[in-house]
Amino acid sequence: MSVEMEVELNNGYKMPVIGLGTWMATDEDSLTAAVHEALKLGYRHIDTASAYDNEHVIGKVLKEWFDEGKLTQKVEKFLRRSLEALQLDYVDMYLIHVPFTVVEHVGPNGQPFAGFKEDGTVYMDESTDLVAIWKIQRVVTITNMSSGKCSRNGDEIFVTTKLPGYGNVPEKVEKFLRRSLEALQLDYVDMYLIHVPFTLVEHVGPNGQPCVGFKEDGTVDMDESTDLVAIWKEFEKFQRQGLTRSIGVSDFNMNQIERILKNCEIRPSNHQFEYHAALQVDDMVSFCKDNDIVCTGYATLGSGAASSFAEVPGLLNNSTVVEIAEKHKKTAAQVLRHSVQKGLVVIPKSTNPERVKENFEIFDFELDDEDMDALAGLDCNFRIYDFEQYFFKGIKNHPEYPY
Ligand SMILES: NC(=O)c1ccc[n+]([C@@H]2O[C@H](COP(=O)([O-])OP(=O)(O)OC[C@H]3O[C@@H](n4cnc5c(N)ncnc54)[C@H](OP(=O)(O)O)[C@@H]3O)[C@@H](O)[C@H]2O)c1
């Protein structure tokens, strides 16, 4: 079964089926090199999170690519808004309205507008770079706009980031989303996810950054008052305001997703959860499919990085995987395209340039029925990311603990 490079979300936007995972990638030099390498190879999807503490590193690389006109995003938002309002596929002339920049504020109706200070002067941004704006404008206007607001072009980047567990309070969503946008140097992200369904109490780390806190007995400091529907309402608000194109969830159970579905105006378009040959949660995949929610699998290679603190299934050395790899003259990591072939988006993490390349080269072969059956046989309900055991002791007592 051949696979497409992108899947369509329930709001029409397209999501590339391979993204670069970045959890535990905090070394600035190696992550910078890996993101550059990934973009050069054609990756157009990056997965990060506020809690990974690396959005600023990714943001710097993206800015270089935007500045060189090799990626699109900022000008495009307003052009697409205009096209949508005009109900046109393209306009005949798109002008830079004024040569200076005013800071974008959000009006009472959720629409962008200029903001004014108490003394009546306008909030302005003095960093205007007309040449850079011109370059992006040229890229956007000449690329394929024919399918309207949801079309993508080959140079458009898809960035996913996530609200941390200590931000799972409706009043905190905006603060964390804006922090992420600032660190990523973006006007909007493509996907904003609720990272975990439970709330942790926000503590302040030694560097002044928000973080998780633990009590003297080693259990996590949690807040049991989580209201997922109220948080979702905030997500909807910020999607309407254009701070994120799409919204979704991560590590939710079906009951939690159903609660959102019953109470939402904008449906979740993505669910990110652990999925690999040793944990084929196909009931969740079917449930999401039935509800038009795209699934992203994480740890699809078996999460070697987690082996520093957790038991991992050792999929890259598994004899069945290795045998199938030899048959197709591919590597074990490439055989784990298995998840893509089952309809998931994947986000393999690597900061090793050779592996970043290897993980992307999965579109030139197919696993046959025999391979897929053999890989199906590896499912043993092996969850690597056990929140209670490895991350947040005591969390299994939280009312929104998902498992
Ligand atoms: N939503 C969530 O709660 C959540 C949870 C976990 C993960 N995630 C996301 O999912 C991404 C992927 O999950 P993951 O990082 O746990 O696991 P993964 O992608 O299954 O495995 C990553 C590990 O495999 C190694 N690796 C990568 N490519 C390889 C290859 N071709 N051959 C051999 N080893 C290879 C990497 O090391 P090198 O870097 O040294 O190559 C790293 O140690 C994360 O980075 C993160 O973006 C999300």
Tab-separated table of C-alpha atoms and ligand atoms in Angstrom:
chain	number	residue	atom	x	y	z
A	1	MET	CA	0.000	0.000	0.000
A	2	SER	CA	1.593	3.250	-1.077
A	3	VAL	CA	1.327	6.202	1.262
A	4	GLU	CA	0.809	9.886	0.563
A	5	MET	CA	3.255	12.499	1.857
A	6	GLU	CA	0.436	14.423	3.545
A	7	VAL	CA	-2.918	13.713	5.152
A	8	GLU	CA	-5.851	16.076	5.159
A	9	LEU	CA	-7.136	17.236	8.527
A	10	ASN	CA	-10.859	17.656	9.219
A	11	ASN	CA	-10.541	21.411	8.624
A	12	GLY	CA	-8.923	20.977	5.215
A	13	TYR	CA	-5.351	21.787	6.189
A	14	LYS	CA	-2.750	19.221	5.229
A	15	MET	CA	-0.327	17.604	7.646
A	16	PRO	CA	2.887	15.952	6.391
A	17	VAL	CA	2.971	12.283	7.409
A	18	ILE	CA	6.535	12.496	8.679
A	19	GLY	CA	7.687	15.080	11.134
A	20	LEU	CA	10.887	15.499	13.061
A	21	GLY	CA	10.413	14.554	16.732
A	22	THR	CA	12.449	16.620	19.166
A	23	TRP	CA	11.840	15.349	22.690
A	24	MET	CA	15.100	15.179	24.685
A	25	ALA	CA	16.831	17.193	21.966
A	26	THR	CA	18.071	20.064	24.085
A	27	ASP	CA	21.676	20.330	22.930
A	28	GLU	CA	21.474	23.517	20.874
A	29	ASP	CA	24.163	22.661	18.332
A	30	SER	CA	22.985	19.159	17.509
A	31	LEU	CA	19.306	20.151	17.352
A	32	THR	CA	20.139	23.144	15.128
A	33	ALA	CA	22.095	20.887	12.778
A	34	ALA	CA	19.314	18.273	12.791
A	35	VAL	CA	16.558	20.792	11.962
A	36	HIS	CA	18.636	22.308	9.134
A	37	GLU	CA	19.353	18.824	7.801
A	38	ALA	CA	15.700	17.806	8.056
A	39	LEU	CA	14.488	20.912	6.194
A	40	LYS	CA	17.130	20.394	3.495
A	41	LEU	CA	15.970	16.804	3.049
A	42	GLY	CA	12.346	17.899	2.662
A	43	TYR	CA	10.869	17.411	6.121
A	44	ARG	CA	8.120	20.034	6.428
A	45	HIS	CA	6.790	19.064	9.839
A	46	ILE	CA	8.426	19.612	13.223
A	47	ASP	CA	7.042	18.316	16.502
A	48	THR	CA	7.943	20.145	19.675
A	49	ALA	CA	6.373	21.147	22.984
A	50	SER	CA	6.724	23.861	25.559
A	51	ALA	CA	7.889	21.168	27.984
A	52	TYR	CA	10.761	20.096	25.667
A	53	ASP	CA	12.513	23.418	26.313
A	54	ASN	CA	13.792	23.609	22.745
A	55	GLU	CA	11.235	25.763	20.909
A	56	HIS	CA	13.696	28.689	20.902
A	57	VAL	CA	16.322	26.572	19.118
A	58	ILE	CA	13.829	25.431	16.475
A	59	GLY	CA	12.547	29.018	16.167
A	60	LYS	CA	16.020	30.313	15.308
A	61	VAL	CA	16.439	27.813	12.488
A	62	LEU	CA	12.949	28.480	11.124
A	63	LYS	CA	13.607	32.214	11.160
A	64	GLU	CA	16.715	31.712	9.022
A	65	TRP	CA	14.670	29.706	6.531
A	66	PHE	CA	11.826	32.249	6.510
A	67	ASP	CA	14.264	35.132	6.110
A	68	GLU	CA	15.822	33.428	3.124
A	69	GLY	CA	12.348	33.035	1.613
A	70	LYS	CA	12.625	29.242	1.716
A	71	LEU	CA	9.561	28.775	3.940
A	72	THR	CA	6.251	30.588	4.103
A	73	GLN	CA	3.949	31.572	6.877
A	74	LYS	CA	3.483	35.129	8.119
A	75	VAL	CA	2.251	37.123	5.124
A	76	GLU	CA	0.276	34.118	4.061
A	77	LYS	CA	-2.106	34.322	7.028
A	78	PHE	CA	-3.486	37.688	5.964
A	79	LEU	CA	-3.531	36.868	2.300
A	80	ARG	CA	-5.544	33.722	2.979
A	81	ARG	CA	-7.939	35.635	5.259
A	82	SER	CA	-8.581	38.083	2.441
A	83	LEU	CA	-9.075	35.288	-0.085
A	84	GLU	CA	-11.546	33.584	2.214
A	85	ALA	CA	-13.505	36.786	2.798
A	86	LEU	CA	-13.517	37.611	-0.906
A	87	GLN	CA	-14.395	33.992	-1.725
A	88	LEU	CA	-11.680	33.967	-4.349
A	89	ASP	CA	-8.901	31.528	-5.180
A	90	TYR	CA	-6.545	34.404	-5.854
A	91	VAL	CA	-6.489	38.177	-6.041
A	92	ASP	CA	-5.158	40.103	-8.997
A	93	MET	CA	-3.012	42.485	-6.992
A	94	TYR	CA	-1.722	42.177	-3.439
A	95	LEU	CA	-0.161	45.305	-1.978
A	96	ILE	CA	1.841	45.988	1.148
A	97	HIS	CA	-0.619	48.504	2.574
A	98	VAL	CA	1.879	50.660	4.486
A	99	PRO	CA	5.675	50.480	4.749
A	100	PHE	CA	5.778	50.374	8.587
A	101	THR	CA	4.684	47.640	11.024
A	102	VAL	CA	2.097	48.053	13.782
A	103	VAL	CA	1.735	45.411	16.463
A	104	GLU	CA	-1.180	43.039	15.847
A	105	HIS	CA	-3.782	43.169	18.613
A	106	VAL	CA	-6.990	41.207	18.834
A	107	GLY	CA	-10.282	43.097	18.852
A	108	PRO	CA	-13.413	42.212	20.834
A	109	ASN	CA	-14.749	40.300	17.829
A	110	GLY	CA	-11.540	38.243	17.597
A	111	GLN	CA	-10.349	40.125	14.520
A	112	PRO	CA	-6.807	41.515	14.278
A	113	PHE	CA	-6.438	45.272	14.542
A	114	ALA	CA	-3.888	47.955	15.514
A	115	GLY	CA	-3.542	48.649	19.249
A	116	PHE	CA	-3.005	51.972	20.990
A	117	LYS	CA	-1.259	52.811	24.234
A	118	GLU	CA	-2.873	54.848	27.022
A	119	ASP	CA	-1.297	58.036	25.668
A	120	GLY	CA	-3.018	57.437	22.327
A	121	THR	CA	0.116	56.487	20.399
A	122	VAL	CA	0.105	53.373	18.312
A	123	TYR	CA	1.931	50.189	19.316
A	124	MET	CA	4.501	49.808	16.596
A	125	ASP	CA	7.133	47.248	15.733
A	126	GLU	CA	10.312	48.921	14.535
A	127	SER	CA	11.873	45.768	13.123
A	128	THR	CA	10.132	46.062	9.706
A	129	ASP	CA	12.091	44.283	6.980
A	130	LEU	CA	10.424	45.264	3.716
A	131	VAL	CA	12.683	43.139	1.573
A	132	ALA	CA	11.930	40.017	3.621
A	133	ILE	CA	8.181	40.752	3.450
A	134	TRP	CA	8.468	41.247	-0.276
A	135	LYS	CA	10.236	37.914	-0.738
A	136	ILE	CA	7.586	36.004	1.202
A	137	GLN	CA	4.798	37.836	-0.596
A	138	ARG	CA	6.294	36.796	-3.903
A	139	VAL	CA	6.545	33.156	-2.828
A	140	VAL	CA	2.985	33.075	-1.529
A	141	THR	CA	1.333	34.783	-4.437
A	142	ILE	CA	2.953	32.751	-7.168
A	143	THR	CA	2.385	29.367	-5.574
A	144	ASN	CA	-0.652	27.211	-6.010
A	145	MET	CA	-3.579	28.957	-4.369
A	146	SER	CA	-6.132	27.256	-6.561
A	147	SER	CA	-7.732	25.136	-3.880
A	148	GLY	CA	-8.509	28.085	-1.689
A	149	LYS	CA	-7.707	28.638	1.953
A	150	CYS	CA	-6.464	25.171	2.693
A	151	SER	CA	-3.929	24.704	-0.062
A	152	ARG	CA	-0.321	24.240	0.925
A	153	ASN	CA	2.743	24.733	-1.145
A	154	GLY	CA	5.902	22.673	-1.013
A	155	ASP	CA	7.743	25.208	1.096
A	156	GLU	CA	5.184	25.600	3.802
A	157	ILE	CA	6.201	24.385	7.231
A	158	PHE	CA	3.920	22.548	9.663
A	159	VAL	CA	4.809	23.153	13.305
A	160	THR	CA	3.160	21.310	16.182
A	161	THR	CA	3.601	22.398	19.759
A	162	LYS	CA	1.826	21.582	23.006
A	163	LEU	CA	0.342	23.160	26.104
A	164	PRO	CA	2.258	21.736	29.105
A	165	GLY	CA	0.451	19.887	31.906
A	166	TYR	CA	1.080	22.799	34.277
A	167	GLY	CA	-0.742	25.003	31.764
A	168	ASN	CA	-3.914	22.877	31.802
A	169	VAL	CA	-5.987	25.668	33.324
A	170	PRO	CA	-8.206	27.765	31.006
A	171	GLU	CA	-6.705	31.103	32.147
A	172	LYS	CA	-3.169	29.868	31.385
A	173	VAL	CA	-3.663	28.695	27.814
A	174	GLU	CA	-2.993	32.082	26.243
A	175	LYS	CA	0.172	32.652	28.280
A	176	PHE	CA	1.684	29.328	27.224
A	177	LEU	CA	0.580	29.574	23.609
A	178	ARG	CA	2.087	33.059	23.306
A	179	ARG	CA	5.304	31.896	24.998
A	180	SER	CA	5.567	29.098	22.446
A	181	LEU	CA	4.904	31.475	19.536
A	182	GLU	CA	7.532	33.875	20.835
A	183	ALA	CA	10.121	31.129	21.277
A	184	LEU	CA	9.323	29.685	17.845
A	185	GLN	CA	9.301	33.216	16.330
A	186	LEU	CA	6.021	32.416	14.598
A	187	ASP	CA	2.728	34.282	14.212
A	188	TYR	CA	0.847	31.020	14.517
A	189	VAL	CA	1.490	27.322	14.886
A	190	ASP	CA	-0.105	24.738	12.651
A	191	MET	CA	-1.189	22.453	15.456
A	192	TYR	CA	-1.634	23.179	19.150
A	193	LEU	CA	-2.188	20.130	21.344
A	194	ILE	CA	-3.215	19.630	24.952
A	195	HIS	CA	-0.063	17.683	25.866
A	196	VAL	CA	-1.602	15.574	28.653
A	197	PRO	CA	-5.181	15.385	29.943
A	198	PHE	CA	-4.338	16.035	33.611
A	199	THR	CA	-3.228	19.269	35.314
A	200	LEU	CA	0.027	19.658	37.219
A	201	VAL	CA	0.695	22.568	39.542
A	202	GLU	CA	2.969	25.159	37.945
A	203	HIS	CA	6.266	25.559	39.807
A	204	VAL	CA	9.191	27.815	38.936
A	205	GLY	CA	12.522	26.196	38.082
A	206	PRO	CA	16.004	27.494	39.002
A	207	ASN	CA	16.188	29.332	35.660
A	208	GLY	CA	12.867	31.094	36.342
A	209	GLN	CA	11.018	28.891	33.870
A	210	PRO	CA	7.718	27.166	34.728
A	211	CYS	CA	8.075	23.497	35.558
A	212	VAL	CA	6.555	20.469	37.280
A	213	GLY	CA	6.974	20.245	41.062
A	214	PHE	CA	7.241	17.268	43.391
A	215	LYS	CA	6.307	16.893	47.041
A	216	GLU	CA	8.660	15.655	49.743
A	217	ASP	CA	7.368	12.095	49.392
A	218	GLY	CA	8.332	12.127	45.690
A	219	THR	CA	4.782	12.368	44.330
A	220	VAL	CA	3.950	14.981	41.743
A	221	ASP	CA	2.171	18.192	42.753
A	222	MET	CA	-1.065	17.912	40.814
A	223	ASP	CA	-4.250	19.915	40.472
A	224	GLU	CA	-7.317	17.717	40.385
A	225	SER	CA	-9.690	20.430	39.165
A	226	THR	CA	-8.900	19.875	35.438
A	227	ASP	CA	-11.771	20.958	33.183
A	228	LEU	CA	-10.911	19.642	29.729
A	229	VAL	CA	-13.959	21.198	28.073
A	230	ALA	CA	-13.126	24.652	29.463
A	231	ILE	CA	-9.514	24.302	28.239
A	232	TRP	CA	-10.829	23.216	24.845
A	233	LYS	CA	-13.014	26.347	24.638
A	234	GLU	CA	-9.810	28.391	25.008
A	235	PHE	CA	-8.196	26.341	22.258
A	236	GLU	CA	-11.154	27.105	20.001
A	237	LYS	CA	-10.849	30.800	20.810
A	238	PHE	CA	-7.189	30.925	19.857
A	239	GLN	CA	-7.773	28.940	16.696
A	240	ARG	CA	-10.423	31.520	15.718
A	241	GLN	CA	-7.955	34.288	16.493
A	242	GLY	CA	-5.424	32.709	14.152
A	243	LEU	CA	-2.784	31.832	16.762
A	244	THR	CA	-3.030	28.205	15.694
A	245	ARG	CA	-4.439	26.750	12.519
A	246	SER	CA	-5.598	23.510	14.051
A	247	ILE	CA	-6.107	22.100	17.532
A	248	GLY	CA	-5.870	18.661	19.025
A	249	VAL	CA	-5.048	16.497	22.006
A	250	SER	CA	-2.366	14.099	23.179
A	251	ASP	CA	-2.546	11.000	25.360
A	252	PHE	CA	-6.286	11.246	25.871
A	253	ASN	CA	-8.514	8.214	26.318
A	254	MET	CA	-11.685	7.733	24.270
A	255	ASN	CA	-13.954	8.962	27.021
A	256	GLN	CA	-12.008	12.232	27.235
A	257	ILE	CA	-12.107	12.745	23.467
A	258	GLU	CA	-15.820	11.967	23.427
A	259	ARG	CA	-16.402	14.605	26.093
A	260	ILE	CA	-14.630	17.173	23.911
A	261	LEU	CA	-16.559	16.059	20.834
A	262	LYS	CA	-19.896	16.406	22.616
A	263	ASN	CA	-19.123	19.901	23.862
A	264	CYS	CA	-17.105	21.496	21.088
A	265	GLU	CA	-17.708	23.948	18.286
A	266	ILE	CA	-14.385	23.086	16.629
A	267	ARG	CA	-13.583	19.385	16.567
A	268	PRO	CA	-10.099	18.141	17.469
A	269	SER	CA	-8.245	17.416	14.239
A	270	ASN	CA	-5.330	15.458	15.668
A	271	HIS	CA	-4.625	13.017	18.484
A	272	GLN	CA	-0.992	12.240	19.336
A	273	PHE	CA	-0.311	9.086	21.341
A	274	GLU	CA	2.228	6.294	21.773
A	275	TYR	CA	2.060	3.824	18.916
A	276	HIS	CA	4.610	1.281	17.712
A	277	ALA	CA	4.807	-2.374	16.745
A	278	ALA	CA	4.757	-3.433	20.419
A	279	LEU	CA	1.795	-1.164	21.256
A	280	GLN	CA	-0.705	-1.231	18.395
A	281	VAL	CA	-3.647	0.525	19.938
A	282	ASP	CA	-5.808	-0.056	16.911
A	283	ASP	CA	-9.037	0.539	18.829
A	284	MET	CA	-7.879	4.137	19.380
A	285	VAL	CA	-6.856	4.434	15.715
A	286	SER	CA	-10.324	3.233	14.594
A	287	PHE	CA	-12.065	5.501	17.082
A	288	CYS	CA	-10.128	8.529	15.793
A	289	LYS	CA	-10.748	7.519	12.191
A	290	ASP	CA	-14.490	7.225	12.867
A	291	ASN	CA	-14.405	10.732	14.305
A	292	ASP	CA	-12.297	12.207	11.515
A	293	ILE	CA	-9.309	12.827	13.780
A	294	VAL	CA	-5.837	12.243	12.316
A	295	CYS	CA	-3.627	10.052	14.544
A	296	THR	CA	0.008	10.861	15.166
A	297	GLY	CA	2.053	8.005	16.599
A	298	TYR	CA	4.968	8.832	18.852
A	299	ALA	CA	7.861	6.519	19.784
A	300	THR	CA	7.239	4.590	16.555
A	301	LEU	CA	10.887	3.458	16.543
A	302	GLY	CA	10.532	2.167	20.092
A	303	SER	CA	12.007	5.302	21.707
A	304	GLY	CA	15.652	4.405	22.226
A	305	ALA	CA	16.113	7.666	24.143
A	306	ALA	CA	13.709	6.475	26.824
A	307	SER	CA	16.021	3.499	27.510
A	308	SER	CA	18.026	5.787	29.820
A	309	PHE	CA	15.190	5.592	32.369
A	310	ALA	CA	12.591	3.121	31.121
A	311	GLU	CA	12.230	-0.356	29.745
A	312	VAL	CA	11.900	-0.193	25.947
A	313	PRO	CA	10.779	-2.927	23.520
A	314	GLY	CA	14.035	-2.990	21.480
A	315	LEU	CA	12.199	-2.886	18.172
A	316	LEU	CA	15.238	-1.916	16.086
A	317	ASN	CA	16.937	-5.200	17.049
A	318	ASN	CA	13.830	-7.338	16.945
A	319	SER	CA	14.466	-10.393	14.741
A	320	THR	CA	11.129	-10.059	12.880
A	321	VAL	CA	11.809	-6.394	12.093
A	322	VAL	CA	15.411	-7.112	11.056
A	323	GLU	CA	14.329	-9.997	8.797
A	324	ILE	CA	11.758	-7.818	7.019
A	325	ALA	CA	14.394	-5.087	6.660
A	326	GLU	CA	16.806	-7.533	4.996
A	327	LYS	CA	14.071	-8.716	2.643
A	328	HIS	CA	13.432	-5.153	1.411
A	329	LYS	CA	17.089	-4.034	1.628
A	330	LYS	CA	16.007	-1.314	4.041
A	331	THR	CA	16.916	-0.657	7.668
A	332	ALA	CA	14.948	-1.741	10.737
A	333	ALA	CA	13.983	1.906	11.398
A	334	GLN	CA	12.584	2.162	7.866
A	335	VAL	CA	10.505	-1.000	8.332
A	336	LEU	CA	8.787	0.867	11.115
A	337	ARG	CA	7.046	2.824	8.363
A	338	HIS	CA	4.570	0.158	9.369
A	339	SER	CA	2.783	2.873	11.408
A	340	VAL	CA	2.509	5.149	8.360
A	341	GLN	CA	1.161	2.257	6.332
A	342	LYS	CA	-1.476	1.804	9.042
A	343	GLY	CA	-2.579	5.386	8.438
A	344	LEU	CA	-0.734	7.267	11.161
A	345	VAL	CA	1.438	10.365	10.972
A	346	VAL	CA	4.851	9.674	12.555
A	347	ILE	CA	7.413	11.926	14.224
A	348	PRO	CA	10.631	9.904	14.629
A	349	LYS	CA	13.176	11.776	16.707
A	350	SER	CA	16.824	11.968	15.794
A	351	THR	CA	19.546	14.557	16.087
A	352	ASN	CA	21.920	12.371	14.089
A	353	PRO	CA	21.915	13.695	10.482
A	354	GLU	CA	22.379	10.202	8.979
A	355	ARG	CA	19.370	8.905	10.870
A	356	VAL	CA	17.288	11.991	10.110
A	357	LYS	CA	17.864	11.082	6.444
A	358	GLU	CA	17.279	7.364	6.968
A	359	ASN	CA	13.984	7.958	8.762
A	360	PHE	CA	12.669	10.057	5.859
A	361	GLU	CA	13.518	7.492	3.151
A	362	ILE	CA	10.440	5.338	3.589
A	363	PHE	CA	8.451	6.252	0.510
A	364	ASP	CA	10.308	3.996	-1.953
A	365	PHE	CA	9.090	0.608	-0.739
A	366	GLU	CA	6.005	-1.107	0.612
A	367	LEU	CA	5.446	-3.692	3.294
A	368	ASP	CA	3.363	-6.555	1.917
A	369	ASP	CA	0.534	-8.370	3.719
A	370	GLU	CA	2.917	-11.002	5.042
A	371	ASP	CA	5.183	-8.297	6.549
A	372	MET	CA	2.223	-6.465	8.052
A	373	ASP	CA	0.903	-9.710	9.593
A	374	ALA	CA	4.310	-10.511	11.061
A	375	LEU	CA	4.566	-6.989	12.507
A	376	ALA	CA	1.017	-7.232	13.861
A	377	GLY	CA	2.246	-10.266	15.796
A	378	LEU	CA	4.704	-8.081	17.754
A	379	ASP	CA	1.900	-6.257	19.537
A	380	CYS	CA	2.155	-7.017	23.250
A	381	ASN	CA	0.571	-3.938	24.838
A	382	PHE	CA	4.044	-2.630	25.776
A	383	ARG	CA	3.659	0.997	26.901
A	384	ILE	CA	6.998	2.799	27.226
A	385	TYR	CA	5.620	6.109	28.456
A	386	ASP	CA	4.185	5.026	31.786
A	387	PHE	CA	3.393	8.401	33.392
A	388	GLU	CA	3.020	6.919	36.868
A	389	GLN	CA	6.203	4.871	36.839
A	390	TYR	CA	8.645	7.186	35.094
A	391	PHE	CA	7.380	10.753	35.148
A	392	PHE	CA	4.757	11.792	37.677
A	393	LYS	CA	4.511	9.430	40.663
A	394	GLY	CA	1.005	9.577	42.099
A	395	ILE	CA	-0.610	10.784	38.878
A	396	LYS	CA	-2.677	7.596	38.547
A	397	ASN	CA	-4.878	9.067	41.293
A	398	HIS	CA	-5.730	12.127	39.186
A	399	PRO	CA	-9.368	12.081	37.993
A	400	GLU	CA	-8.193	12.626	34.396
A	401	TYR	CA	-5.413	9.998	34.434
A	402	PRO	CA	-6.050	8.467	31.001
A	403	TYR	CA	-5.072	4.790	31.435
B	1	LIG	N1	2.789	13.736	23.006
B	1	LIG	C1	3.638	13.213	23.842
B	1	LIG	O1	3.379	13.134	25.034
B	1	LIG	C2	4.932	12.656	23.342
B	1	LIG	C3	5.611	11.706	24.117
B	1	LIG	C4	6.798	11.208	23.610
B	1	LIG	C5	7.288	11.609	22.398
B	1	LIG	N2	6.614	12.560	21.672
B	1	LIG	C6	7.129	13.058	20.380
B	1	LIG	O2	7.418	11.927	19.563
B	1	LIG	C7	8.781	11.964	19.159
B	1	LIG	C8	9.285	10.557	18.945
B	1	LIG	O3	9.237	9.784	20.136
B	1	LIG	P1	10.570	9.335	20.877
B	1	LIG	O4	11.602	10.378	20.707
B	1	LIG	O5	10.213	8.940	22.247
B	1	LIG	O6	10.953	7.980	20.173
B	1	LIG	P2	11.407	7.447	18.728
B	1	LIG	O7	11.272	8.433	17.678
B	1	LIG	O8	10.736	6.131	18.599
B	1	LIG	O9	12.943	7.108	19.000
B	1	LIG	C9	13.913	8.093	19.135
B	1	LIG	C10	15.214	7.402	19.525
B	1	LIG	O10	15.647	6.535	18.484
B	1	LIG	C11	16.936	6.927	18.011
B	1	LIG	N3	16.876	6.827	16.548
B	1	LIG	C12	16.245	7.663	15.690
B	1	LIG	N4	16.359	7.246	14.439
B	1	LIG	C13	17.091	6.098	14.478
B	1	LIG	C14	17.541	5.216	13.494
B	1	LIG	N5	17.265	5.408	12.199
B	1	LIG	N6	18.286	4.134	13.885
B	1	LIG	C15	18.547	3.935	15.195
B	1	LIG	N7	18.154	4.749	16.182
B	1	LIG	C16	17.409	5.830	15.835
B	1	LIG	C17	17.145	8.344	18.493
B	1	LIG	O11	18.518	8.590	18.771
B	1	LIG	P3	19.384	9.722	17.961
B	1	LIG	O12	18.746	11.052	18.217
B	1	LIG	O13	20.737	9.591	18.614
B	1	LIG	O14	19.377	9.315	16.538
B	1	LIG	C18	16.343	8.366	19.781
B	1	LIG	O15	17.131	7.829	20.844
B	1	LIG	C19	9.454	12.740	20.293
B	1	LIG	O16	10.748	13.183	19.960
B	1	LIG	C20	8.447	13.830	20.511
B	1	LIG	O17	8.557	14.825	19.513
B	1	LIG	C21	5.428	13.055	22.127
